[in-house]
mmCIF file of C-alpha atoms in Angstrom:
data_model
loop_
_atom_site.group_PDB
_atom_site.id
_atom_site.type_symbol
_atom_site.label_atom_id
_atom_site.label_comp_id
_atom_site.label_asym_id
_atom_site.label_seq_id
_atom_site.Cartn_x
_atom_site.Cartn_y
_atom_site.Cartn_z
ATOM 1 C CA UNK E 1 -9.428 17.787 -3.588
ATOM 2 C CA UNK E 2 -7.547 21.090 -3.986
ATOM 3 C CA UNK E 3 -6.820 22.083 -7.778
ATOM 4 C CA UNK E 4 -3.233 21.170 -8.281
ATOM 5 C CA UNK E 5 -0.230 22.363 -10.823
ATOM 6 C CA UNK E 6 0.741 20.229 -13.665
ATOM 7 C CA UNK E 7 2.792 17.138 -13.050
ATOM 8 C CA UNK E 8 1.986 16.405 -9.352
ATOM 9 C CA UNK E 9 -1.231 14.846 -7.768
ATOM 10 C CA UNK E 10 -3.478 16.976 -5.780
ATOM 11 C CA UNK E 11 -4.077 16.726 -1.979
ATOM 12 C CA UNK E 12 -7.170 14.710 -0.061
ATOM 13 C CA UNK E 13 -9.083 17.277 2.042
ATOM 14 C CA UNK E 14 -8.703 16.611 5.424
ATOM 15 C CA UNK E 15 -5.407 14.708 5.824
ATOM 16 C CA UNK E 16 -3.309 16.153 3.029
ATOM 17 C CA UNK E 17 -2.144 12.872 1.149
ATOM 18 C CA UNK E 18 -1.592 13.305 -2.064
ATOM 19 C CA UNK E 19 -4.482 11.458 -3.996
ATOM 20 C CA UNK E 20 -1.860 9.301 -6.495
ATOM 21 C CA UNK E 21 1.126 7.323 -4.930
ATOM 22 C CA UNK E 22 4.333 5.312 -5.800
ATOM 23 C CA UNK E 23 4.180 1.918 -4.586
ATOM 24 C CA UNK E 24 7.704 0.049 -3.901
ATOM 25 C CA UNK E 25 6.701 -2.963 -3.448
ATOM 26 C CA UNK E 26 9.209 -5.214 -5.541
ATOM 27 C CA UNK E 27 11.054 -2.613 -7.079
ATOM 28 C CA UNK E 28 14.504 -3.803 -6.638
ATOM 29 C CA UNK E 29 17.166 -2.428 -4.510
ATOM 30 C CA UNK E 30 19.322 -1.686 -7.711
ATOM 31 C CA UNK E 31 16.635 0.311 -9.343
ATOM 32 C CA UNK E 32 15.007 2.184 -6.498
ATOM 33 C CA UNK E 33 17.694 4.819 -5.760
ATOM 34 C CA UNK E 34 17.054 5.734 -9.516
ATOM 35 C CA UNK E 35 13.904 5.544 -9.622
ATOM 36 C CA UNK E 36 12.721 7.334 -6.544
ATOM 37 C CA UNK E 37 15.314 9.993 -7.508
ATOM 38 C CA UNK E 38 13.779 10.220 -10.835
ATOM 39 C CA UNK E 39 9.854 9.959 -9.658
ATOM 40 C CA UNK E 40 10.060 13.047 -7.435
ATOM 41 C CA UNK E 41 11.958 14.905 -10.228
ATOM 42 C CA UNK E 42 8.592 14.429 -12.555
ATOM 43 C CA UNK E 43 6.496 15.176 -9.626
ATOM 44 C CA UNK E 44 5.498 12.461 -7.430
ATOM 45 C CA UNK E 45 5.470 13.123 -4.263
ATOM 46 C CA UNK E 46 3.565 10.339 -2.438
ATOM 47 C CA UNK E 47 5.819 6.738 -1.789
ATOM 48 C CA UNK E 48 4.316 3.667 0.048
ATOM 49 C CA UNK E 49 7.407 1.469 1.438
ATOM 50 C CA UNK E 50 7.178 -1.257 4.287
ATOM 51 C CA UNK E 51 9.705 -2.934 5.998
ATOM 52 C CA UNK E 52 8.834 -6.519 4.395
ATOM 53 C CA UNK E 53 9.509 -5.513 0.580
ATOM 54 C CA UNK E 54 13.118 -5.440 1.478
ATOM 55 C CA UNK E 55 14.138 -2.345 -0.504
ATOM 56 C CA UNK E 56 13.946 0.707 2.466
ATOM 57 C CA UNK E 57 17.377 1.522 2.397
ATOM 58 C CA UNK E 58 17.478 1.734 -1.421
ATOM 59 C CA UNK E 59 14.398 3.946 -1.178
ATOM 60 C CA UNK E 60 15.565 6.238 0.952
ATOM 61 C CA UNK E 61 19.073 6.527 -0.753
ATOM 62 C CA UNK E 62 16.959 7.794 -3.614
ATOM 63 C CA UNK E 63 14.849 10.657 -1.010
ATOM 64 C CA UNK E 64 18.094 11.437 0.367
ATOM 65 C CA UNK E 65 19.720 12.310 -2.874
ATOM 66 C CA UNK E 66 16.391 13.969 -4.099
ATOM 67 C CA UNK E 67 16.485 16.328 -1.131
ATOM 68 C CA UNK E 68 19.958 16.904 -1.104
ATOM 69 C CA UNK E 69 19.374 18.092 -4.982
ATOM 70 C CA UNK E 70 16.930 20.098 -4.015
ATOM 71 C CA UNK E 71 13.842 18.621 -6.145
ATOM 72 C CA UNK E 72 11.374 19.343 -3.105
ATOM 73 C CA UNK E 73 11.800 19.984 0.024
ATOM 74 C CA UNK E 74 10.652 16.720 2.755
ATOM 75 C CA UNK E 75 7.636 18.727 4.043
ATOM 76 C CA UNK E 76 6.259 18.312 0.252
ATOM 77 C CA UNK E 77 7.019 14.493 0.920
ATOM 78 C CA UNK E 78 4.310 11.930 2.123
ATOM 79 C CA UNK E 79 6.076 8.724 3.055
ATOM 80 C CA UNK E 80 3.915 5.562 4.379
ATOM 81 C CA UNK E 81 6.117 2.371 6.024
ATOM 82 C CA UNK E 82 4.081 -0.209 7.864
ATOM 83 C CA UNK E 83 4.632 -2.652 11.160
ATOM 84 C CA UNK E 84 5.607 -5.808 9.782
ATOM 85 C CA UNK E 85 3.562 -8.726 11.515
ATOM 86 C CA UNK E 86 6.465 -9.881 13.511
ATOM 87 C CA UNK E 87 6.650 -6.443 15.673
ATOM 88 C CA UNK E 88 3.581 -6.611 16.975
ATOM 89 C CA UNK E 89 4.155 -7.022 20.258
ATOM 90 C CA UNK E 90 4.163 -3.517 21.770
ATOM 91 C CA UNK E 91 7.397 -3.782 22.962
ATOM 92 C CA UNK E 92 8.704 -4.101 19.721
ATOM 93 C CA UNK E 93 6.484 -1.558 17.878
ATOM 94 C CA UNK E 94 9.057 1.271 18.451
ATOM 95 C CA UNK E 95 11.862 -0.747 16.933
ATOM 96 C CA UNK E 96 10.684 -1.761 13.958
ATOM 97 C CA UNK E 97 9.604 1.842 13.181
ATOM 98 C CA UNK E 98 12.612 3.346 14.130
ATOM 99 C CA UNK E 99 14.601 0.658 11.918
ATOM 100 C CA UNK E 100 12.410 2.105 8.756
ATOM 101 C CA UNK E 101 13.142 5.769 9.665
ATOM 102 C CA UNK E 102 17.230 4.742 9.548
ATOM 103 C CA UNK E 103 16.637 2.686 6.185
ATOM 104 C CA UNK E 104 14.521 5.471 5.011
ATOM 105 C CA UNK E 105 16.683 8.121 6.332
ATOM 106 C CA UNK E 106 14.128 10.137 7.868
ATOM 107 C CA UNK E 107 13.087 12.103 10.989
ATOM 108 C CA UNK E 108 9.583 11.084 11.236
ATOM 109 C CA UNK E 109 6.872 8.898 8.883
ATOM 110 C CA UNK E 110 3.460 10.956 7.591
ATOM 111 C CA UNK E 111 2.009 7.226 8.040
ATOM 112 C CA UNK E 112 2.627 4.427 9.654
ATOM 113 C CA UNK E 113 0.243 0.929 9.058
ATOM 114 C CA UNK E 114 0.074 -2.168 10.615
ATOM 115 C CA UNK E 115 0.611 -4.233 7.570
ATOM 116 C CA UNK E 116 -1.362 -7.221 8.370
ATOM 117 C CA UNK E 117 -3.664 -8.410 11.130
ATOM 118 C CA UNK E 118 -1.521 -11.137 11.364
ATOM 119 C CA UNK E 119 0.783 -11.888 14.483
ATOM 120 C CA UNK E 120 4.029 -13.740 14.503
ATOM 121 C CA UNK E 121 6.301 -14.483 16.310
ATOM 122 C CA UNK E 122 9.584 -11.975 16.746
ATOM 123 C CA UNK E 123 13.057 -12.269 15.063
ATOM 124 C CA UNK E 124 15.299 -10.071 15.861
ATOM 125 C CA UNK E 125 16.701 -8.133 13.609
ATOM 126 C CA UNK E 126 20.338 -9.397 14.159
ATOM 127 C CA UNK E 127 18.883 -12.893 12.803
ATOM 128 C CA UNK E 128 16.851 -11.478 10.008
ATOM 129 C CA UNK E 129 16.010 -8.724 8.853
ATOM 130 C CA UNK E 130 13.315 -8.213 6.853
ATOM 131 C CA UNK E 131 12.164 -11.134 8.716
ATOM 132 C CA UNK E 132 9.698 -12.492 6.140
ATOM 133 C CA UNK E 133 6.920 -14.942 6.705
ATOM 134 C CA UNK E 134 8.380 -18.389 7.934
ATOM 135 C CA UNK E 135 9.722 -18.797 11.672
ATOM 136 C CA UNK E 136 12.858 -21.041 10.330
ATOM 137 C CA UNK E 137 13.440 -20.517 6.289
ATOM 138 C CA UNK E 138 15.945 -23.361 6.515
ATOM 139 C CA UNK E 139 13.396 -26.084 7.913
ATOM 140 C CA UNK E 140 12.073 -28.724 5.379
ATOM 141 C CA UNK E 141 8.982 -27.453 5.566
ATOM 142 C CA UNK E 142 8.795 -23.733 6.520
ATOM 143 C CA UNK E 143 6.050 -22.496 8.075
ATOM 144 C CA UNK E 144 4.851 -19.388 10.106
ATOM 145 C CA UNK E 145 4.455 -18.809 13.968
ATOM 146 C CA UNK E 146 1.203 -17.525 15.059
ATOM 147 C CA UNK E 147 1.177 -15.733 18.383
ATOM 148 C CA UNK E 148 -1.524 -13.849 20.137
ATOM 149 C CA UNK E 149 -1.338 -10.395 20.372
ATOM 150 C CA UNK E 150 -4.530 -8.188 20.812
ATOM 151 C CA UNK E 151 -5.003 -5.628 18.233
ATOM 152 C CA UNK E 152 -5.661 -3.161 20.695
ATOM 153 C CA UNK E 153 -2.108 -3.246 22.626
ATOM 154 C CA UNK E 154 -0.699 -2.933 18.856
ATOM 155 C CA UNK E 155 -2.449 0.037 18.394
ATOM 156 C CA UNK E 156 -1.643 1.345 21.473
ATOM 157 C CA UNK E 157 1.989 1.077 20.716
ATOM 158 C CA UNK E 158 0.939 2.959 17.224
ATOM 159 C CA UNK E 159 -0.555 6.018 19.268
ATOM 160 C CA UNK E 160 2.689 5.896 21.348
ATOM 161 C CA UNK E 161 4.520 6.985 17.946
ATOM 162 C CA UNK E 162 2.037 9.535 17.339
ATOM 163 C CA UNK E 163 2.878 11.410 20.850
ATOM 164 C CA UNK E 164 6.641 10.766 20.459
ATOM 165 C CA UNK E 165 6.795 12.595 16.881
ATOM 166 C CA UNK E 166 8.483 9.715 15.313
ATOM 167 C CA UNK E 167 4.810 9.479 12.727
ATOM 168 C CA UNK E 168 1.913 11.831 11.813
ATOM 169 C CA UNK E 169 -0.571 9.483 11.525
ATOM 170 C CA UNK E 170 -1.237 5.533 11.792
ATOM 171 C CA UNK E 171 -3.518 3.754 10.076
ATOM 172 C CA UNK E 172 -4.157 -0.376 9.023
ATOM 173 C CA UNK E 173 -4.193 -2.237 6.095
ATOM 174 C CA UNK E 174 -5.690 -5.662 4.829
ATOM 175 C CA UNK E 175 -8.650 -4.765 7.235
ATOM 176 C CA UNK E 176 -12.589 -5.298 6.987
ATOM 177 C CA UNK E 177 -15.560 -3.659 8.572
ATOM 178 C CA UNK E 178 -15.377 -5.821 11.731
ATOM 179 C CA UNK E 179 -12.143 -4.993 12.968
ATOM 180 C CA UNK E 180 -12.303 -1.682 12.049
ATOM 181 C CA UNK E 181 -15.427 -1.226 13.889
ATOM 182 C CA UNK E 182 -13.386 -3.006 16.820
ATOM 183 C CA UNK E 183 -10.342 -0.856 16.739
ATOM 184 C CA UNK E 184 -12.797 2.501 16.359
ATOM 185 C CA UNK E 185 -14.560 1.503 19.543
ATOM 186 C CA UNK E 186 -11.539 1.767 21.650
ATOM 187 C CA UNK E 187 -8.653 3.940 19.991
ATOM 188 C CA UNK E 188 -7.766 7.235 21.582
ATOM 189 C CA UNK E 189 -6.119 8.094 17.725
ATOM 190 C CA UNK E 190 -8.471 6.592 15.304
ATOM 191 C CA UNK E 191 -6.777 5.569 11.930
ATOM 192 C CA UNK E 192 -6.343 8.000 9.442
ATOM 193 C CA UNK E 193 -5.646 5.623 6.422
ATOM 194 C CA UNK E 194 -7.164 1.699 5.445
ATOM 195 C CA UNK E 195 -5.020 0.171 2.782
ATOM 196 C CA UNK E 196 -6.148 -2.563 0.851
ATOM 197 C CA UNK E 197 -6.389 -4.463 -2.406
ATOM 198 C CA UNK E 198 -8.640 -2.416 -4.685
ATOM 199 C CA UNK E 199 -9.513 -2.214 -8.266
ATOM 200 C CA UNK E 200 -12.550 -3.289 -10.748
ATOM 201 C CA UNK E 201 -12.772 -6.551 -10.066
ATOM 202 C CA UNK E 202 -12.419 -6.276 -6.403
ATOM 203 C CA UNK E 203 -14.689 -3.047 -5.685
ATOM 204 C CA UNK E 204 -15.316 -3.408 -2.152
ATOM 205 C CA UNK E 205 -18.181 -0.791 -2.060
ATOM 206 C CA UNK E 206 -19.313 -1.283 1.519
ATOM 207 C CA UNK E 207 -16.117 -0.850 2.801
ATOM 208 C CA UNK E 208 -15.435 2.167 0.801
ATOM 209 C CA UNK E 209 -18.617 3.276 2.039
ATOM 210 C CA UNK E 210 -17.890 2.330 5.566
ATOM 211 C CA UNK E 211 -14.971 4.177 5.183
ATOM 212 C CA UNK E 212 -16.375 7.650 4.090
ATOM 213 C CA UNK E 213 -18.499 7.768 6.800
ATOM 214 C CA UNK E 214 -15.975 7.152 9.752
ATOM 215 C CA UNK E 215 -13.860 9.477 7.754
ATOM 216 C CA UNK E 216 -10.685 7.178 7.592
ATOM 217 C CA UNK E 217 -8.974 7.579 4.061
ATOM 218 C CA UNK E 218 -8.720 4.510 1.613
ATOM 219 C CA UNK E 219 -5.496 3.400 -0.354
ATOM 220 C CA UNK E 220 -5.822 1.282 -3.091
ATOM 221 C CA UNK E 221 -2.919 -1.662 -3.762
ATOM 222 C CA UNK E 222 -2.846 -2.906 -6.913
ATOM 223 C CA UNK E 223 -5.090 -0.785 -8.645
ATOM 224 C CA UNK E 224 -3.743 -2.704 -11.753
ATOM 225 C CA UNK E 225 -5.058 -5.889 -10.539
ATOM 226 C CA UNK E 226 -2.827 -8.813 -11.561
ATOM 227 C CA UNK E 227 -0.338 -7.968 -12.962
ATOM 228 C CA UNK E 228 2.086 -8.320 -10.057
ATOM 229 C CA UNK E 229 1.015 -11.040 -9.063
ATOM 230 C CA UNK E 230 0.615 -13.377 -12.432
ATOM 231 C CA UNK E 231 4.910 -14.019 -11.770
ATOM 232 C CA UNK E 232 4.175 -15.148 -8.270
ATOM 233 C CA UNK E 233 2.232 -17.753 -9.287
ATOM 234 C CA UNK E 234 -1.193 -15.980 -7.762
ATOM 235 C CA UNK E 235 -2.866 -15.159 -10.794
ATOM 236 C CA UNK E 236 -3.128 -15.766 -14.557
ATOM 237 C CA UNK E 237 -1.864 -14.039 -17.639
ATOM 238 C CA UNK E 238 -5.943 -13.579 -18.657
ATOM 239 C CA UNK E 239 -6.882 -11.870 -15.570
ATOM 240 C CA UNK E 240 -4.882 -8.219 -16.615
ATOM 241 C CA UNK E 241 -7.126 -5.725 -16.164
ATOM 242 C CA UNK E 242 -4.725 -3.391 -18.404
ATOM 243 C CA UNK E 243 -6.152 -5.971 -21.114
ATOM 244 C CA UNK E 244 -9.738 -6.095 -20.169
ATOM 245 C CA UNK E 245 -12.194 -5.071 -23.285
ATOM 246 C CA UNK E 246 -14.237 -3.270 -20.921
ATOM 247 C CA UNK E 247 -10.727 -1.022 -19.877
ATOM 248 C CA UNK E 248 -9.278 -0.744 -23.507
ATOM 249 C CA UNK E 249 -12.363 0.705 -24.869
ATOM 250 C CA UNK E 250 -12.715 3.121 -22.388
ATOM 251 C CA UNK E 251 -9.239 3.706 -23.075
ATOM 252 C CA UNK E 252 -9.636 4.246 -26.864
ATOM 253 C CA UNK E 253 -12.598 6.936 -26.233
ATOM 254 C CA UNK E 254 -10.577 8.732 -24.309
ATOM 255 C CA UNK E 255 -7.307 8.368 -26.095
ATOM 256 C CA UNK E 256 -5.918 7.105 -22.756
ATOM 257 C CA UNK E 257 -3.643 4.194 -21.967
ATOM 258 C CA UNK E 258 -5.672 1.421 -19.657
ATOM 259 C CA UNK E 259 -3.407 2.140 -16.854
ATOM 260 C CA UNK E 260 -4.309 5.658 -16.552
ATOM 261 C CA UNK E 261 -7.948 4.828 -16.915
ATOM 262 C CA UNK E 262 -7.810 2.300 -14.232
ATOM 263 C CA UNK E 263 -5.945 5.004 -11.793
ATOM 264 C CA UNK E 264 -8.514 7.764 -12.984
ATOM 265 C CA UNK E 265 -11.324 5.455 -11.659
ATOM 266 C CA UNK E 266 -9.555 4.811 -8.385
ATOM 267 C CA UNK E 267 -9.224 8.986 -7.332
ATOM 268 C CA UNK E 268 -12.851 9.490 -8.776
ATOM 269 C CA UNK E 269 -14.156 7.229 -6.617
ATOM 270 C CA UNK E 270 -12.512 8.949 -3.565
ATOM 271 C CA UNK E 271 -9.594 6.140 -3.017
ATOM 272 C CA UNK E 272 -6.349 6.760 -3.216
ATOM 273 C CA UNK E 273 -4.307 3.993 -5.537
ATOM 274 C CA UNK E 274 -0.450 3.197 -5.765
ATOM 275 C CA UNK E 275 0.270 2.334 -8.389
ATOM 276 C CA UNK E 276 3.979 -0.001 -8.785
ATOM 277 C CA UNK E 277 6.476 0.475 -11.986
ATOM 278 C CA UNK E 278 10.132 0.209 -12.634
ATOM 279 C CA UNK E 279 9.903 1.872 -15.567
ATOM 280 C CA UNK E 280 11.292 5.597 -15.578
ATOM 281 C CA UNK E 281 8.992 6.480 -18.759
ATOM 282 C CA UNK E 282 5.452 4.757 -17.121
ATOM 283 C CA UNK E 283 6.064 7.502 -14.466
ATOM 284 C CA UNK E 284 5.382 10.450 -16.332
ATOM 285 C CA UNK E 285 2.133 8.257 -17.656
ATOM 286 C CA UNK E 286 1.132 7.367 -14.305
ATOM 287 C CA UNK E 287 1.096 10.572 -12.907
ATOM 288 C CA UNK E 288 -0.999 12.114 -15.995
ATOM 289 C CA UNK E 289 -4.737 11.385 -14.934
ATOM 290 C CA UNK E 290 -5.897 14.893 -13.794
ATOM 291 C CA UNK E 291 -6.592 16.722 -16.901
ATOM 292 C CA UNK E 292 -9.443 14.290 -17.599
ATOM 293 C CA UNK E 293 -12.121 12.405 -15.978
ATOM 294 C CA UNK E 294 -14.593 9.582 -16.924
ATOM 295 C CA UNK E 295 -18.297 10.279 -17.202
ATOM 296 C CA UNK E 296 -20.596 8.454 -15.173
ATOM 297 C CA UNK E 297 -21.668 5.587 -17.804
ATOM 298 C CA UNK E 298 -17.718 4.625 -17.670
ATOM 299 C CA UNK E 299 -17.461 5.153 -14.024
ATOM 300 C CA UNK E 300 -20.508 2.642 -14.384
ATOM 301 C CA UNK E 301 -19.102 0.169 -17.161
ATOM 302 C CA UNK E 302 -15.518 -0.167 -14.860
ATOM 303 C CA UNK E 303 -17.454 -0.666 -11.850
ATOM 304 C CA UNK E 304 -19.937 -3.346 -12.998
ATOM 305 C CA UNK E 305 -16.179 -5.349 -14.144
ATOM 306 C CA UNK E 306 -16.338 -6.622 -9.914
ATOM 307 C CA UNK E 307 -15.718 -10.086 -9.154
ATOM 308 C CA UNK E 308 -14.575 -10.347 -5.834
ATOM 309 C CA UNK E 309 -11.513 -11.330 -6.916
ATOM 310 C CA UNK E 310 -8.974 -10.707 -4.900
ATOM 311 C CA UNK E 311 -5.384 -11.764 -5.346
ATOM 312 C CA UNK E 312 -3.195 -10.845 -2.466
ATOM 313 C CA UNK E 313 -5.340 -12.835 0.286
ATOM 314 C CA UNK E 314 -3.334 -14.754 3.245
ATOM 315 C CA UNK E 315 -6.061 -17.208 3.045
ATOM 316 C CA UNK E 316 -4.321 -18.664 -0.085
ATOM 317 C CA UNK E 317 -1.423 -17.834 -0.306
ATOM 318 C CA UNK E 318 0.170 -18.365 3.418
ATOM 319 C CA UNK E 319 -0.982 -22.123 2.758
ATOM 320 C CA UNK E 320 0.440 -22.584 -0.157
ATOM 321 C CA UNK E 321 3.905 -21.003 0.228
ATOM 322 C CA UNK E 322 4.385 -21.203 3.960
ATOM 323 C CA UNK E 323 2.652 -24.108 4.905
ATOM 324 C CA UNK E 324 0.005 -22.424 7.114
ATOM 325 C CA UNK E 325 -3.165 -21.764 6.928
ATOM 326 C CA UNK E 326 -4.504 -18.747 7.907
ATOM 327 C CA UNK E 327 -7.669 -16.842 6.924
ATOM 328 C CA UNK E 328 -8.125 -13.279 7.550
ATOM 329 C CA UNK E 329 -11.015 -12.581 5.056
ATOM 330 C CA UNK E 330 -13.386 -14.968 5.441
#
């Protein structure tokens, strides 16, 4: 990573994302403008959005006013949306990422994921848009629509953006080793970027390590753990990792909240975490992990926290909520 001026993350050799991002997912519409707008004031400059949280326009009211203010320029901008799961058909690919550019109001993406390997079946955007999970929302019991779409005519739709200058770079999330080593042994543009679910209790080291060796970049969700998921019903109050003893005394040594702790331990160990807040004064916080690091015994003590406990897993949840099972971990 290149040394870096106070207030703003530094860059990841080799693809030029900065190493600290601001995640959107449910930030709501009537605080995003703000809060973008006030984020890239205090120096972020890294914003994961996706057609599915809903809040794309909002987002990119607050870019467009940021820009127009002259906070940064968009070149200093890296801004990620993702393929929601009912676009991928290839002849929907295009759409759907041309629909986040006009929400976002942008010329072109510096990533572009496919959110889930999960298929469904389309819905125009004229009936709904973001589409969501269910086929019908209004049916007694509403449930998704599997459909079978190879991963590799997806991605070739993805490399289609590439050459047409509407993204930079594509890249998957919610992904292991085996379909990665799949996708790998036939894409023309290999994926820059994995995202998934990341933090001390869900380490993931082979991936990582799978990772650093095909030289694809790793983004960390909810580096905070569960915390935004205990209101959805998908964790509990006890599993916080910003109240784990483990965290908080690392936190004390250092005279460091446990958030910043927990997002020091992400970019140390070469990932890249996004980290969520609606809260104008936790972004200043957020974004103040580079003028210390942990030693090697807390790198250690954080890492030994692991579980395998992840919370945002389709195996659960889709049953529970939508009425359908479907595994994509297991």
């Amino acid at each position: 990573m290149h040394p870096v001026s106070e207030g703003k993350a530094p860059l990841v050799q080799g693809i030029g994302i900065p190493c600290l991002g601001l995640g959107t997912w449910k930030i709501p519409e009537s605080l995003a403008p703000e809060l973008v707008h006030e984020a890239i004031r205090v120096g972020w400059r890294h914003f994961d959005c996706a057609c599915d949280y809903g809040n794309e326009s909002a987002v990119g009211a607050g870019l467009a006013s940021a820009l127009a203010d002259g906070l940064c320029r968009r070149e200093e901008l890296w801004i990620t949306s993702k393929l929601w799961n009912t676009y991928h058909e290839p002849k929907h690919v295009r759409a759907a990422c041309e629909r986040s550019l006009r929400d976002l109001r942008l010329d072109w993406l510096d990533l572009y994921l496919i959110h889930f390997p999960i298929s469904l079946a389309f819905v125009p955007f004229e009936v709904r848009y973001p589409p969501g999970w269910v086929w019908d929302p209004h049916a007694p019991f509403p449930s998704m629509r599997p459909i079978r779409v190879p991963l590799a005519e997806t991605w070739g739709a993805m490399e289609e953006l590439v050459r047409s200058g509407l993204v930079r770079r594509i890249g998957v999330c919610n992904m292991g080793t085996a379909l990665l080593r799949d996708l790998l042994s036939y894409a023309t543009i290999p994926p820059a970027v994995l995202q998934v679910e990341m933090h001390p209790y869900l380490t993931q080291e082979r991936l990582l390590d799978f990772c650093r060796i095909e030289g694809i970049a790793v983004t960390a969700f909810s580096p905070f753990g569960a915390d935004s998921y205990v209101p959805l019903g998908m964790a509990s109050p006890q599993e916080s990792l910003l109240q784990d003893p483990v965290v908080r005394a690392v936190a004390d040594r250092l005279r460091r909240t446990p958030a910043q702790v927990l997002l020091r331990w992400a970019v140390q160990r070469g990932t890249i975490p996004i980290p969520k807040t609606q809260r104008p004064e936790r972004l200043r916080e957020n974004l103040a992990i580079f003028d210390f690091s942990l030693d090697d015994d807390q790198m250690r003590s954080l890492s030994a926290l692991n579980r395998n406990r992840r919370y945002n897993d389709p195996g659960e949840f889709c049953e529970k909520a939508f009425h359908t099972f479907f595994p994509i971990f297991d």
